[in-house]
PDB file of C-alpha atoms and ligand atoms in Angstrom:
ATOM      1  CA  MET A   4    -139.433 143.530 215.192  1.00 90.00           C
ATOM      2  CA  LYS A   5    -139.236 140.430 212.990  1.00 97.00           C
ATOM      3  CA  PRO A   6    -136.515 137.869 213.856  1.00 98.00           C
ATOM      4  CA  ILE A   7    -133.448 137.182 211.703  1.00 98.00           C
ATOM      5  CA  LYS A   8    -133.336 133.604 210.384  1.00 98.00           C
ATOM      6  CA  ILE A   9    -129.948 131.850 210.672  1.00 99.00           C
ATOM      7  CA  ILE A  10    -129.732 128.605 208.669  1.00 99.00           C
ATOM      8  CA  ASN A  11    -126.840 126.149 208.676  1.00 99.00           C
ATOM      9  CA  GLY A  12    -126.509 123.498 206.003  1.00 98.00           C
ATOM     10  CA  PRO A  13    -125.342 119.879 205.916  1.00 98.00           C
ATOM     11  CA  ASN A  14    -122.692 118.511 208.271  1.00 98.00           C
ATOM     12  CA  LEU A  15    -122.326 121.767 210.213  1.00 98.00           C
ATOM     13  CA  ASN A  16    -123.692 119.826 213.204  1.00 98.00           C
ATOM     14  CA  LEU A  17    -120.227 118.201 213.225  1.00 97.00           C
ATOM     15  CA  LEU A  18    -118.400 121.485 213.851  1.00 98.00           C
ATOM     16  CA  GLY A  19    -115.865 121.175 216.635  1.00 95.00           C
ATOM     17  CA  LEU A  20    -116.287 117.403 216.695  1.00 90.00           C
ATOM     18  CA  ARG A  21    -114.496 116.474 213.432  1.00 92.00           C
ATOM     19  CA  GLU A  22    -111.786 118.091 211.278  1.00 90.00           C
ATOM     20  CA  PRO A  23    -110.844 120.823 213.797  1.00 91.00           C
ATOM     21  CA  HIS A  24    -107.724 121.549 211.675  1.00 92.00           C
ATOM     22  CA  VAL A  25    -110.075 122.801 208.930  1.00 94.00           C
ATOM     23  CA  TYR A  26    -113.110 124.172 210.779  1.00 94.00           C
ATOM     24  CA  GLY A  27    -111.708 124.977 214.243  1.00 90.00           C
ATOM     25  CA  SER A  28    -112.838 123.792 217.649  1.00 94.00           C
ATOM     26  CA  ALA A  29    -116.051 125.801 218.142  1.00 97.00           C
ATOM     27  CA  THR A  30    -119.208 123.697 218.020  1.00 98.00           C
ATOM     28  CA  LEU A  31    -122.455 124.831 216.403  1.00 98.00           C
ATOM     29  CA  SER A  32    -123.836 125.327 219.940  1.00 98.00           C
ATOM     30  CA  ASP A  33    -120.888 127.647 220.673  1.00 98.00           C
ATOM     31  CA  ILE A  34    -121.781 129.629 217.539  1.00 98.00           C
ATOM     32  CA  GLU A  35    -125.438 129.794 218.586  1.00 98.00           C
ATOM     33  CA  ALA A  36    -124.333 131.053 222.030  1.00 98.00           C
ATOM     34  CA  LEU A  37    -122.173 133.715 220.338  1.00 98.00           C
ATOM     35  CA  CYS A  38    -125.199 134.787 218.268  1.00 98.00           C
ATOM     36  CA  THR A  39    -127.331 134.992 221.445  1.00 98.00           C
ATOM     37  CA  GLU A  40    -124.762 137.321 223.037  1.00 98.00           C
ATOM     38  CA  ILE A  41    -124.444 139.555 219.958  1.00 98.00           C
ATOM     39  CA  ALA A  42    -128.192 139.648 219.260  1.00 98.00           C
ATOM     40  CA  SER A  43    -128.905 140.729 222.819  1.00 98.00           C
ATOM     41  CA  ASP A  44    -126.282 143.502 222.418  1.00 97.00           C
ATOM     42  CA  LEU A  45    -127.944 144.609 219.196  1.00 97.00           C
ATOM     43  CA  GLY A  46    -131.488 144.245 220.509  1.00 97.00           C
ATOM     44  CA  VAL A  47    -132.543 141.861 217.721  1.00 97.00           C
ATOM     45  CA  ASP A  48    -134.186 138.422 217.784  1.00 97.00           C
ATOM     46  CA  PHE A  49    -132.992 135.452 215.772  1.00 98.00           C
ATOM     47  CA  GLU A  50    -133.947 131.846 215.047  1.00 98.00           C
ATOM     48  CA  PHE A  51    -131.127 129.329 214.620  1.00 98.00           C
ATOM     49  CA  HIS A  52    -131.428 126.154 212.524  1.00 98.00           C
ATOM     50  CA  GLN A  53    -129.283 123.380 211.093  1.00 99.00           C
ATOM     51  CA  SER A  54    -130.409 120.795 208.571  1.00 99.00           C
ATOM     52  CA  ASN A  55    -128.754 118.121 206.485  1.00 98.00           C
ATOM     53  CA  HIS A  56    -131.708 118.150 204.061  1.00 98.00           C
ATOM     54  CA  GLU A  57    -132.045 120.451 201.056  1.00 98.00           C
ATOM     55  CA  GLY A  58    -135.877 120.412 201.152  1.00 98.00           C
ATOM     56  CA  VAL A  59    -135.939 121.366 204.836  1.00 98.00           C
ATOM     57  CA  ILE A  60    -133.629 124.313 204.110  1.00 99.00           C
ATOM     58  CA  ILE A  61    -135.932 125.415 201.274  1.00 98.00           C
ATOM     59  CA  ASP A  62    -138.963 125.154 203.606  1.00 98.00           C
ATOM     60  CA  LEU A  63    -137.144 127.300 206.194  1.00 98.00           C
ATOM     61  CA  ILE A  64    -136.331 129.937 203.554  1.00 98.00           C
ATOM     62  CA  GLN A  65    -139.934 129.987 202.277  1.00 98.00           C
ATOM     63  CA  GLU A  66    -141.246 130.227 205.810  1.00 98.00           C
ATOM     64  CA  ALA A  67    -138.899 133.164 206.565  1.00 98.00           C
ATOM     65  CA  ARG A  68    -140.441 135.231 203.761  1.00 96.00           C
ATOM     66  CA  GLU A  69    -143.438 136.413 205.823  1.00 93.00           C
ATOM     67  CA  ARG A  70    -142.103 136.138 209.351  1.00 97.00           C
ATOM     68  CA  CYS A  71    -138.443 137.204 209.282  1.00 98.00           C
ATOM     69  CA  SER A  72    -136.514 140.366 208.438  1.00 98.00           C
ATOM     70  CA  GLY A  73    -133.519 138.692 206.781  1.00 98.00           C
ATOM     71  CA  ILE A  74    -131.668 135.412 206.298  1.00 98.00           C
ATOM     72  CA  ILE A  75    -128.112 134.498 207.291  1.00 99.00           C
ATOM     73  CA  LEU A  76    -127.188 131.253 205.552  1.00 99.00           C
ATOM     74  CA  ASN A  77    -124.187 128.964 205.617  1.00 99.00           C
ATOM     75  CA  PRO A  78    -125.218 126.636 202.770  1.00 98.00           C
ATOM     76  CA  ALA A  79    -122.213 124.352 203.402  1.00 98.00           C
ATOM     77  CA  GLY A  80    -122.146 121.501 200.874  1.00 98.00           C
ATOM     78  CA  PHE A  81    -125.163 122.910 198.986  1.00 98.00           C
ATOM     79  CA  THR A  82    -123.239 126.099 198.113  1.00 98.00           C
ATOM     80  CA  SER A  83    -122.011 124.868 194.742  1.00 98.00           C
ATOM     81  CA  THR A  84    -124.879 122.554 193.849  1.00 98.00           C
ATOM     82  CA  SER A  85    -128.282 123.909 194.780  1.00 98.00           C
ATOM     83  CA  ILE A  86    -130.183 125.954 192.221  1.00 98.00           C
ATOM     84  CA  ALA A  87    -133.295 125.084 194.279  1.00 98.00           C
ATOM     85  CA  ILE A  88    -131.898 126.918 197.319  1.00 98.00           C
ATOM     86  CA  LEU A  89    -130.909 129.849 195.065  1.00 98.00           C
ATOM     87  CA  ASP A  90    -134.474 129.987 193.669  1.00 98.00           C
ATOM     88  CA  ALA A  91    -135.956 129.954 197.198  1.00 98.00           C
ATOM     89  CA  LEU A  92    -133.624 132.777 198.269  1.00 98.00           C
ATOM     90  CA  LEU A  93    -134.488 134.875 195.205  1.00 98.00           C
ATOM     91  CA  ALA A  94    -138.196 134.334 195.859  1.00 98.00           C
ATOM     92  CA  SER A  95    -137.854 135.342 199.514  1.00 98.00           C
ATOM     93  CA  ASP A  96    -137.264 138.991 198.644  1.00 97.00           C
ATOM     94  CA  LEU A  97    -135.284 139.385 201.898  1.00 98.00           C
ATOM     95  CA  PRO A  98    -131.715 140.571 202.530  1.00 98.00           C
ATOM     96  CA  ILE A  99    -129.444 137.516 202.493  1.00 98.00           C
ATOM     97  CA  ILE A 100    -125.990 137.201 204.033  1.00 99.00           C
ATOM     98  CA  GLU A 101    -123.959 134.166 202.975  1.00 99.00           C
ATOM     99  CA  VAL A 102    -121.470 132.979 205.601  1.00 98.00           C
ATOM    100  CA  HIS A 103    -118.629 130.487 205.286  1.00 98.00           C
ATOM    101  CA  ILE A 104    -116.391 129.659 208.211  1.00 98.00           C
ATOM    102  CA  THR A 105    -113.464 129.036 205.876  1.00 98.00           C
ATOM    103  CA  ASN A 106    -112.304 131.123 202.929  1.00 98.00           C
ATOM    104  CA  ILE A 107    -113.773 128.991 200.151  1.00 98.00           C
ATOM    105  CA  HIS A 108    -111.586 130.815 197.586  1.00 98.00           C
ATOM    106  CA  ARG A 109    -108.370 129.510 199.179  1.00 97.00           C
ATOM    107  CA  ARG A 110    -109.675 125.966 199.061  1.00 97.00           C
ATOM    108  CA  GLU A 111    -110.354 123.469 196.245  1.00 96.00           C
ATOM    109  CA  GLU A 112    -111.500 125.088 193.015  1.00 97.00           C
ATOM    110  CA  TRP A 113    -114.878 123.325 193.096  1.00 96.00           C
ATOM    111  CA  ARG A 114    -115.714 125.163 196.340  1.00 97.00           C
ATOM    112  CA  HIS A 115    -115.310 128.553 194.628  1.00 97.00           C
ATOM    113  CA  LEU A 116    -118.627 128.460 192.783  1.00 97.00           C
ATOM    114  CA  SER A 117    -121.532 129.616 194.925  1.00 98.00           C
ATOM    115  CA  TYR A 118    -125.050 129.713 193.500  1.00 98.00           C
ATOM    116  CA  VAL A 119    -126.139 131.296 196.790  1.00 98.00           C
ATOM    117  CA  SER A 120    -123.879 134.303 196.076  1.00 98.00           C
ATOM    118  CA  LYS A 121    -126.180 135.210 193.172  1.00 98.00           C
ATOM    119  CA  ALA A 122    -128.877 136.028 195.758  1.00 98.00           C
ATOM    120  CA  ALA A 123    -126.616 137.353 198.516  1.00 98.00           C
ATOM    121  CA  THR A 124    -126.609 140.961 199.674  1.00 98.00           C
ATOM    122  CA  ALA A 125    -123.238 140.309 201.358  1.00 98.00           C
ATOM    123  CA  ILE A 126    -120.776 137.425 201.652  1.00 98.00           C
ATOM    124  CA  ILE A 127    -118.487 136.673 204.594  1.00 98.00           C
ATOM    125  CA  ALA A 128    -115.899 133.904 204.214  1.00 98.00           C
ATOM    126  CA  GLY A 129    -112.829 132.978 206.228  1.00 98.00           C
ATOM    127  CA  ALA A 130    -113.636 134.824 209.466  1.00 98.00           C
ATOM    128  CA  GLY A 131    -114.328 131.577 211.366  1.00 98.00           C
ATOM    129  CA  PRO A 132    -117.233 131.593 213.829  1.00 98.00           C
ATOM    130  CA  GLN A 133    -116.859 135.377 214.053  1.00 98.00           C
ATOM    131  CA  GLY A 134    -118.370 135.480 210.558  1.00 98.00           C
ATOM    132  CA  TYR A 135    -121.756 134.866 212.211  1.00 98.00           C
ATOM    133  CA  GLU A 136    -121.202 137.849 214.513  1.00 98.00           C
ATOM    134  CA  LEU A 137    -120.258 140.064 211.557  1.00 98.00           C
ATOM    135  CA  ALA A 138    -123.305 138.833 209.640  1.00 98.00           C
ATOM    136  CA  LEU A 139    -125.660 139.556 212.557  1.00 98.00           C
ATOM    137  CA  ARG A 140    -124.219 143.046 213.000  1.00 98.00           C
ATOM    138  CA  HIS A 141    -124.529 143.836 209.296  1.00 98.00           C
ATOM    139  CA  MET A 142    -128.023 142.320 209.024  1.00 98.00           C
ATOM    140  CA  SER A 143    -129.163 144.304 212.039  1.00 98.00           C
ATOM    141  CA  ALA A 144    -127.933 147.527 210.354  1.00 97.00           C
ATOM    142  CA  LEU A 145    -129.586 146.544 207.057  1.00 97.00           C
ATOM    143  CA  VAL A 146    -132.989 145.772 208.545  1.00 95.00           C
ATOM    144  CA  ALA A 147    -132.925 148.843 210.795  1.00 92.00           C
ATOM    145  CA  ARG A 148    -132.530 150.956 207.647  1.00 65.00           C
ATOM    146  CA  SER A 149    -135.399 149.235 205.824  1.00 62.00           C
TER     147      SER A 149
HETATM  148  O1  LIG B 227    -116.457 127.119 205.361  1.00 87.83           O
HETATM  149  C1  LIG B 227    -117.670 126.842 205.428  1.00 87.83           C
HETATM  150  O2  LIG B 227    -118.431 127.299 206.278  1.00 87.83           O
HETATM  151  C2  LIG B 227    -118.259 125.828 204.433  1.00 87.83           C
HETATM  152  O3  LIG B 227    -119.562 126.280 204.085  1.00 87.83           O
HETATM  153  C3  LIG B 227    -118.317 124.508 205.163  1.00 87.83           C
HETATM  154  C4  LIG B 227    -118.789 123.357 204.265  1.00 87.83           C
HETATM  155  C5  LIG B 227    -117.995 123.298 202.970  1.00 87.83           C
HETATM  156  O4  LIG B 227    -118.567 122.318 202.113  1.00 87.83           O
HETATM  157  C6  LIG B 227    -117.977 124.637 202.264  1.00 87.83           C
HETATM  158  O5  LIG B 227    -117.161 124.527 201.108  1.00 87.83           O
HETATM  159  C7  LIG B 227    -117.422 125.720 203.175  1.00 87.83           C
HETATM  160  C8  LIG B 227    -118.644 122.030 204.978  1.00 87.83           C
HETATM  161  C9  LIG B 227    -119.445 121.935 206.232  1.00 87.83           C
HETATM  162  C10 LIG B 227    -119.128 120.638 206.873  1.00 87.83           C
HETATM  163  O6  LIG B 227    -118.721 120.898 208.196  1.00 87.83           O
HETATM  164  C11 LIG B 227    -117.962 119.981 208.818  1.00 87.83           C
HETATM  165  C12 LIG B 227    -117.579 120.306 210.109  1.00 87.83           C
HETATM  166  C13 LIG B 227    -116.796 119.434 210.805  1.00 87.83           C
HETATM  167  C14 LIG B 227    -116.395 118.245 210.234  1.00 87.83           C
HETATM  168  C15 LIG B 227    -116.796 117.920 208.952  1.00 87.83           C
HETATM  169  C16 LIG B 227    -117.586 118.788 208.244  1.00 87.83           C
END
């Protein structure tokens, strides 16, 4: 079975190290470990990435098209700015789940716009690190059905 691609956008490498009052105390490694546990439960494979660079994220999305069954993406600071990431997602023709650790709709108005949502099959926001677990579970059900 093809792996699920999990992509984390800019500054998410700082999770747990800065601004714990906003993003909590779990690090990105903790989230990856949670995904490992859940994926093994579900019997699915995944690949976990983080990049601060828009072009690298686009390359990862393009590369997923042939090799992966779906994409789970926390676009972070590119959520409200990147039409290029939206275009790559639309071209991928894969199920996409958009994840945000925080509920972007309770935060500043400029965080409410998500270009990524235009390509997303499902959106999870505000569930903290557990959002990645929910996304993996839903993606696993989606790709099993396909
Ligand atoms: O809630 C989320 O997951 C976000 O995607 C996180 C982004 C933010 O721009 C989105 O509006 C919502 C920010 C990621 C930066 O992560 C940091 C973690 C620790 C310290 C500083 C930044």
